[in-house]
mmCIF file of C-alpha atoms in Angstrom:
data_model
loop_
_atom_site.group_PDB
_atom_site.id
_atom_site.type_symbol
_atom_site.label_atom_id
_atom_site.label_comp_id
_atom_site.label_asym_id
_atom_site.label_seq_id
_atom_site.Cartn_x
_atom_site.Cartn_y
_atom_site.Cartn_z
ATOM 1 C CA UNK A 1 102.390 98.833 99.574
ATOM 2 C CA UNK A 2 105.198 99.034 101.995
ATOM 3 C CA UNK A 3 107.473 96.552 100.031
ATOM 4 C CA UNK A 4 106.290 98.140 96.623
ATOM 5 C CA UNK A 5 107.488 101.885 98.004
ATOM 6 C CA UNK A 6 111.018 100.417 99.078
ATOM 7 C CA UNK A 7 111.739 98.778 95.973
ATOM 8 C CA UNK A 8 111.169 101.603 93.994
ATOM 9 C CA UNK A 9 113.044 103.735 96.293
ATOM 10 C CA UNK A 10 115.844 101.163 96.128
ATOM 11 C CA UNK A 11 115.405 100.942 92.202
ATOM 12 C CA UNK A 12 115.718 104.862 91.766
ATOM 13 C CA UNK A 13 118.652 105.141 93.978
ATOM 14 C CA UNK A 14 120.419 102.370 91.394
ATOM 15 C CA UNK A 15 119.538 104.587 88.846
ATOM 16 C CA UNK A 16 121.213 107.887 89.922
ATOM 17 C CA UNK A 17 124.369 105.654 91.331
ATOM 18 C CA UNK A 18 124.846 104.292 88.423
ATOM 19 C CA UNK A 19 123.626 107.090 86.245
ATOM 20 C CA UNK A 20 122.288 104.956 83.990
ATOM 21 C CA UNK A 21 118.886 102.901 83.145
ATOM 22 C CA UNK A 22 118.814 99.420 82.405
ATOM 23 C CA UNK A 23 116.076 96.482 81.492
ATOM 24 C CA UNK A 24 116.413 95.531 85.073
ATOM 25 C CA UNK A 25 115.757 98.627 86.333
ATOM 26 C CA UNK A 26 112.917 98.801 84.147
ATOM 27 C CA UNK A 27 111.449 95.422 85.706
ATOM 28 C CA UNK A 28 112.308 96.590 89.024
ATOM 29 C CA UNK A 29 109.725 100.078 88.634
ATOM 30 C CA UNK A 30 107.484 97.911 86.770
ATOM 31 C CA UNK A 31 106.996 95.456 89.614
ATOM 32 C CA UNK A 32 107.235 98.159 92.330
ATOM 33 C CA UNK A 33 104.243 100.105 90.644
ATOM 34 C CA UNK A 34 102.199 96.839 90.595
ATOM 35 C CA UNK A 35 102.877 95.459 93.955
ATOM 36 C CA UNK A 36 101.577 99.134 95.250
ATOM 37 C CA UNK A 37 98.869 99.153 93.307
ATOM 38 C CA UNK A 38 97.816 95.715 94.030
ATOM 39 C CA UNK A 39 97.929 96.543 98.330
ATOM 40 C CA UNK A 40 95.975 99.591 97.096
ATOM 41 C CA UNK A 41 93.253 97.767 95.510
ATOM 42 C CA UNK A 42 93.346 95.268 97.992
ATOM 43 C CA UNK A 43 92.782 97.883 100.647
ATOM 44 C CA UNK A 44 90.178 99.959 98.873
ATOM 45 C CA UNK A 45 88.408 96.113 98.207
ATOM 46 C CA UNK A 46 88.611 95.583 102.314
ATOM 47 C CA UNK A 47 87.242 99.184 102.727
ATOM 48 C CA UNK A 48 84.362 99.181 100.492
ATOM 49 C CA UNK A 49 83.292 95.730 102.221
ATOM 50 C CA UNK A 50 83.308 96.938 105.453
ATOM 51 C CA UNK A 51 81.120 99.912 104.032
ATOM 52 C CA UNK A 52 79.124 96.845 102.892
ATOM 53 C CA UNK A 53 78.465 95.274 106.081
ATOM 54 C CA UNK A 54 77.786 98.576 108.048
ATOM 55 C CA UNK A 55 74.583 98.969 105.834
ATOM 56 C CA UNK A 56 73.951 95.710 105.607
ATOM 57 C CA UNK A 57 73.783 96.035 109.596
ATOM 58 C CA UNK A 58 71.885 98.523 109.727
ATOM 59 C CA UNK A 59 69.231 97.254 107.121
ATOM 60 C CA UNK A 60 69.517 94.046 109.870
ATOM 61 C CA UNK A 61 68.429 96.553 112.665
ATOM 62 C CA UNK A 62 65.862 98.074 110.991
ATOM 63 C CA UNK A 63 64.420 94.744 110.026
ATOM 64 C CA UNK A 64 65.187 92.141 112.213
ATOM 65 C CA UNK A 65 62.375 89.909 111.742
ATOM 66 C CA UNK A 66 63.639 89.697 107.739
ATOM 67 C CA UNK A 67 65.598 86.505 106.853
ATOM 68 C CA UNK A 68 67.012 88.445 104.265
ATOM 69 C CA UNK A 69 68.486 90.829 105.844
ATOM 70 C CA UNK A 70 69.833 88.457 108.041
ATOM 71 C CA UNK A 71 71.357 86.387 105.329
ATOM 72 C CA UNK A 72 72.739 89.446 103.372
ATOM 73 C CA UNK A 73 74.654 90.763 106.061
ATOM 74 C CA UNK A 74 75.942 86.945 106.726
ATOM 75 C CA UNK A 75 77.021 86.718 103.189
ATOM 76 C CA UNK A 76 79.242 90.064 103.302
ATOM 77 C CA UNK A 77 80.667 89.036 106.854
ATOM 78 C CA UNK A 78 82.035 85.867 105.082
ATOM 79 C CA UNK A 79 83.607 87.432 102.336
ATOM 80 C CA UNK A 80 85.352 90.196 104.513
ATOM 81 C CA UNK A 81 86.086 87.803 106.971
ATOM 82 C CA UNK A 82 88.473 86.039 104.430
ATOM 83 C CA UNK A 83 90.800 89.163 104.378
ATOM 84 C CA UNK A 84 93.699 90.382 106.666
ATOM 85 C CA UNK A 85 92.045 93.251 108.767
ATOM 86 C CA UNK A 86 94.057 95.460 111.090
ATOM 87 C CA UNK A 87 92.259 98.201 111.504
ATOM 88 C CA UNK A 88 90.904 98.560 115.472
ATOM 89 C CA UNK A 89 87.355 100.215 113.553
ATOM 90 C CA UNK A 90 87.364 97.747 110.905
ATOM 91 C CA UNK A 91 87.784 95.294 113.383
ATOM 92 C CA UNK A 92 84.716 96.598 115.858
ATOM 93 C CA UNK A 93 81.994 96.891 112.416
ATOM 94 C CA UNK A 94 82.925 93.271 111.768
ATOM 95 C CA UNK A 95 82.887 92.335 115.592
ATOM 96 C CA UNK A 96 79.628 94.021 115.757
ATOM 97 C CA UNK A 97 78.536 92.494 112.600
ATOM 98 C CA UNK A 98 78.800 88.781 114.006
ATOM 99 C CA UNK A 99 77.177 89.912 116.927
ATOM 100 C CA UNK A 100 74.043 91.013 115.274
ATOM 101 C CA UNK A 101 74.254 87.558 113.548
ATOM 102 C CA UNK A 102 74.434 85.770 117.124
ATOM 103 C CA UNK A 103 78.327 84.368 116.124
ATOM 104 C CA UNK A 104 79.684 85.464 119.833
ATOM 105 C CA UNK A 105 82.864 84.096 119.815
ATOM 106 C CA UNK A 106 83.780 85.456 116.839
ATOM 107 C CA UNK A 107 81.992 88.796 117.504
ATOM 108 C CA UNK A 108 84.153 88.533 121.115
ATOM 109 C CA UNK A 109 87.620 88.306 119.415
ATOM 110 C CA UNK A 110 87.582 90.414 116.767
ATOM 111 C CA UNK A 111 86.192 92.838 119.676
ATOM 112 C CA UNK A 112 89.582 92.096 121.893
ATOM 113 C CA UNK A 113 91.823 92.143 118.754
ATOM 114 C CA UNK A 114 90.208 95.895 118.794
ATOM 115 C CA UNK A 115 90.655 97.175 121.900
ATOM 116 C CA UNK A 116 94.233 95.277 121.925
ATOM 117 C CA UNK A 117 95.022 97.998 118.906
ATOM 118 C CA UNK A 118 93.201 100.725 120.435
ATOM 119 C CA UNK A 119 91.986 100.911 124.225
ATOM 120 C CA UNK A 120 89.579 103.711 123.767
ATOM 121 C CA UNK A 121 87.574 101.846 121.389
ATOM 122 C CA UNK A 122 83.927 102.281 123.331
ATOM 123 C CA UNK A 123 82.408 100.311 120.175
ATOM 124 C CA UNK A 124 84.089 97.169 120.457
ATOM 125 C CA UNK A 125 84.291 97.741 124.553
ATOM 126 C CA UNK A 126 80.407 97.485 124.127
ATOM 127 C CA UNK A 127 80.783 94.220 121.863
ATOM 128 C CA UNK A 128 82.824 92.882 125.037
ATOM 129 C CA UNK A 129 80.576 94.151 127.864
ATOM 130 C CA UNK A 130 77.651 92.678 126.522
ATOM 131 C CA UNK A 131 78.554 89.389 125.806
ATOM 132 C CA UNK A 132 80.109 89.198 129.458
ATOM 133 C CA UNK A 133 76.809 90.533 130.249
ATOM 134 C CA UNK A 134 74.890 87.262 128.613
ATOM 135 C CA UNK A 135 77.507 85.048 130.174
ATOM 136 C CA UNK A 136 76.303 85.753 133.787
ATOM 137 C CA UNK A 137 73.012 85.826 132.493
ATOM 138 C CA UNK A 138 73.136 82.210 131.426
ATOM 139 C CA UNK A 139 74.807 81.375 134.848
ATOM 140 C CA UNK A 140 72.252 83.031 137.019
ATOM 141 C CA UNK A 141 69.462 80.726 134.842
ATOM 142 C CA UNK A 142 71.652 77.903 135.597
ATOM 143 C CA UNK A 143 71.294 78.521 139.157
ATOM 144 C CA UNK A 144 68.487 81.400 140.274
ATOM 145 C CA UNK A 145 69.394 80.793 143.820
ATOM 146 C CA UNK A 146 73.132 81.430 143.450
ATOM 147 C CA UNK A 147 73.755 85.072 145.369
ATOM 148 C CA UNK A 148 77.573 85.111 144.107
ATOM 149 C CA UNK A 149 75.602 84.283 140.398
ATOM 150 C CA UNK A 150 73.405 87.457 140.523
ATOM 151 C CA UNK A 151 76.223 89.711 142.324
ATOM 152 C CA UNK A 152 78.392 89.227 139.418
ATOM 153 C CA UNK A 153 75.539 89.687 136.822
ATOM 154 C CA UNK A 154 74.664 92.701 138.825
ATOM 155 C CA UNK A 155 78.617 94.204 138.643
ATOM 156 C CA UNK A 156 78.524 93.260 134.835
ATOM 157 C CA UNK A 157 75.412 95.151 134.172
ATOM 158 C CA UNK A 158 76.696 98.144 135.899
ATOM 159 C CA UNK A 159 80.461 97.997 133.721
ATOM 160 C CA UNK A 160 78.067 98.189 130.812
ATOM 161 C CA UNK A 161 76.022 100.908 131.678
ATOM 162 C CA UNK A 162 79.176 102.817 132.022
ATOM 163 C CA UNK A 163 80.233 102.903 128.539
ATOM 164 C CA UNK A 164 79.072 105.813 127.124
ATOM 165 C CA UNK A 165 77.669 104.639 123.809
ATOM 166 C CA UNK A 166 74.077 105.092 122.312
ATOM 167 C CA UNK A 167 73.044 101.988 121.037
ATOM 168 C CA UNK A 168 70.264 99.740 121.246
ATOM 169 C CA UNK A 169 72.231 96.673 122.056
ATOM 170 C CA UNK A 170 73.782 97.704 124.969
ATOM 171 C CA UNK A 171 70.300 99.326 126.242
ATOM 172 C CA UNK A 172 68.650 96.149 125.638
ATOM 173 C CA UNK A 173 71.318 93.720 127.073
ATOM 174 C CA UNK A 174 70.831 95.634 130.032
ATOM 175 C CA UNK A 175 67.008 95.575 130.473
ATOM 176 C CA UNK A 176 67.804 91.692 129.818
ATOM 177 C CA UNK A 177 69.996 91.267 132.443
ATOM 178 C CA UNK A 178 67.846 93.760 135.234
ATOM 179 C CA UNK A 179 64.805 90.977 134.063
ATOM 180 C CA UNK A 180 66.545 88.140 135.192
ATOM 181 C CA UNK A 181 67.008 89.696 138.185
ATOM 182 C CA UNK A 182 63.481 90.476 138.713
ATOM 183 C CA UNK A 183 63.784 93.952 138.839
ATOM 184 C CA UNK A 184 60.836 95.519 136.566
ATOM 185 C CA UNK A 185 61.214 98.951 136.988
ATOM 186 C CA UNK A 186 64.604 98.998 135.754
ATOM 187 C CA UNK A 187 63.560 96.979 132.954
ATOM 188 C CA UNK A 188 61.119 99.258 131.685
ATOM 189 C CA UNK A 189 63.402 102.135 131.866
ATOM 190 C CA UNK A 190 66.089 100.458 129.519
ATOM 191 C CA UNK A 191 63.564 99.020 127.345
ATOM 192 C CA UNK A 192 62.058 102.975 126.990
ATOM 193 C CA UNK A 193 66.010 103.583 126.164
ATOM 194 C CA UNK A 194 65.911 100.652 123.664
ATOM 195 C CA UNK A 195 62.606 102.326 121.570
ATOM 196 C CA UNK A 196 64.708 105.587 121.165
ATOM 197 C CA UNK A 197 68.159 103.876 119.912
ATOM 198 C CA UNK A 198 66.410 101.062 118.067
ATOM 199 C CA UNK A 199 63.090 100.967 117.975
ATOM 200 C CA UNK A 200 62.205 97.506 115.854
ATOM 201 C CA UNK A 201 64.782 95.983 118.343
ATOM 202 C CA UNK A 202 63.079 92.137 119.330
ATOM 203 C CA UNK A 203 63.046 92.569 123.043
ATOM 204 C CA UNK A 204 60.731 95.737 122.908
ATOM 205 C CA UNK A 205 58.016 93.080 121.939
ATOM 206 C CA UNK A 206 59.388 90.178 124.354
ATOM 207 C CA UNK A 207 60.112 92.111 127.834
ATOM 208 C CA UNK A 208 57.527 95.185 127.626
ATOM 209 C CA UNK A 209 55.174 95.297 130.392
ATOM 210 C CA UNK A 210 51.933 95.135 129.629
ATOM 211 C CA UNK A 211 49.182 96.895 131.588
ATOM 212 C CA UNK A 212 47.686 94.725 134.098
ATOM 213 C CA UNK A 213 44.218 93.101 133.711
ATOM 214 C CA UNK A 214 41.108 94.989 134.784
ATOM 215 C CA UNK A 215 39.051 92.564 136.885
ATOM 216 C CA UNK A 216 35.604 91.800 135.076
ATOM 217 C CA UNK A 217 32.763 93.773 137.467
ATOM 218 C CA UNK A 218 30.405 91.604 138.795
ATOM 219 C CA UNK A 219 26.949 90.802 136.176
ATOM 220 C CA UNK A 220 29.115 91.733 133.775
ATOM 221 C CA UNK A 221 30.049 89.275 130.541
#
């Protein structure tokens, strides 16, 4: 569009300077007009699949147990993903999009490209947080006995809780993280947090504590 906008600018100024219009300048509007409307329709295409994805995550949320979801979303991140994307909230939907889809590394650097364009982005901050978060995870079930392990899992945890967003990942990332550490009650508090933000969200099922056992009574069957 940029390119398109000068060229026609340069085209017009021809025109008056030479106070005169010629087959050349008529090329020259002609192909300024199309290259802006082609960046146009390229960026309303890029727009409109980014709309795509963000229901297409959100259908994913609200059924994640549904291979089709799963594979619907998938398909929209590829085709997107195929397209120049500057944008730091474009950037964060797709981030959180390949996320959702378990694609970390890609999820992680389309989250950095984000915040690289726009610091403040608590979105794609979250993206970032959590998957740091299910790094130290993995390295305190490498080694349950490591204290420097769990202290860094434990600083991790509390960098996410910080970010003030309201979403069922980071609620649930968290409760993960507090059960590898062995600490129940702070488990059941962020997995309470997870039913309000997302309540279909897998680990409600996996990591809610169940009511102990009441001991059969003597006689009885």
């Amino acid at each position: 569009m940029f390119l398109g906008s000068i060229l026609f600018l340069v085209v017009i100024f021809l025109i008056v300077k030479e106070k005169t219009i010629h087959k050349n300048h008529l090329m020259g509007i002609t192909l300024s007009i199309a290259m802006i409307a082609f960046s146009s329709i390229k960026s309303f295409n890029v727009s409109d699949g980014i709309i795509n994805i963000e229901r297409k995550l959100e259908d994913l949320k609200e059924n994640p147990e549904d291979p089709k979801a799963h594979q619907k979303l998938e398909e929209e991140v590829k085709t997107i993903s195929k397209r120049p994307i500057e944008s730091p909230k474009r950037l964060t939907t797709l981030s959180e999009a390949n996320l959702e889809l378990g694609k970390k590394k890609a999820a992680e650097s389309l989250a950095k490209k984000a915040l690289e364009k726009a610091p403040e982005n608590i979105q794609a901050a979250e993206v970032v947080s959590v998957i740091e978060v299910d790094k130290k995870i993995k390295a305190v079930k490498a080694n349950p006995k490591d204290k420097k392990a769990k202290a860094e899992l434990t600083a991790q945890i509390k960098k996410l809780k910080n970010i003030p967003t309201e979403s069922g990942r980071r609620t649930s990332q968290i409760a993960k993280g507090y059960k590898v550490l062995g600490n129940e009650k702070m488990v059941k508090i962020y997995i309470d947090s997870t039913k309000i933000y997302q309540p279909k969200h897998p680990i409600i099922k996996k990591y809610e504590i169940k009511k102990p056992l009441t001991p059969k009574k003597k006689g009885s069957k």
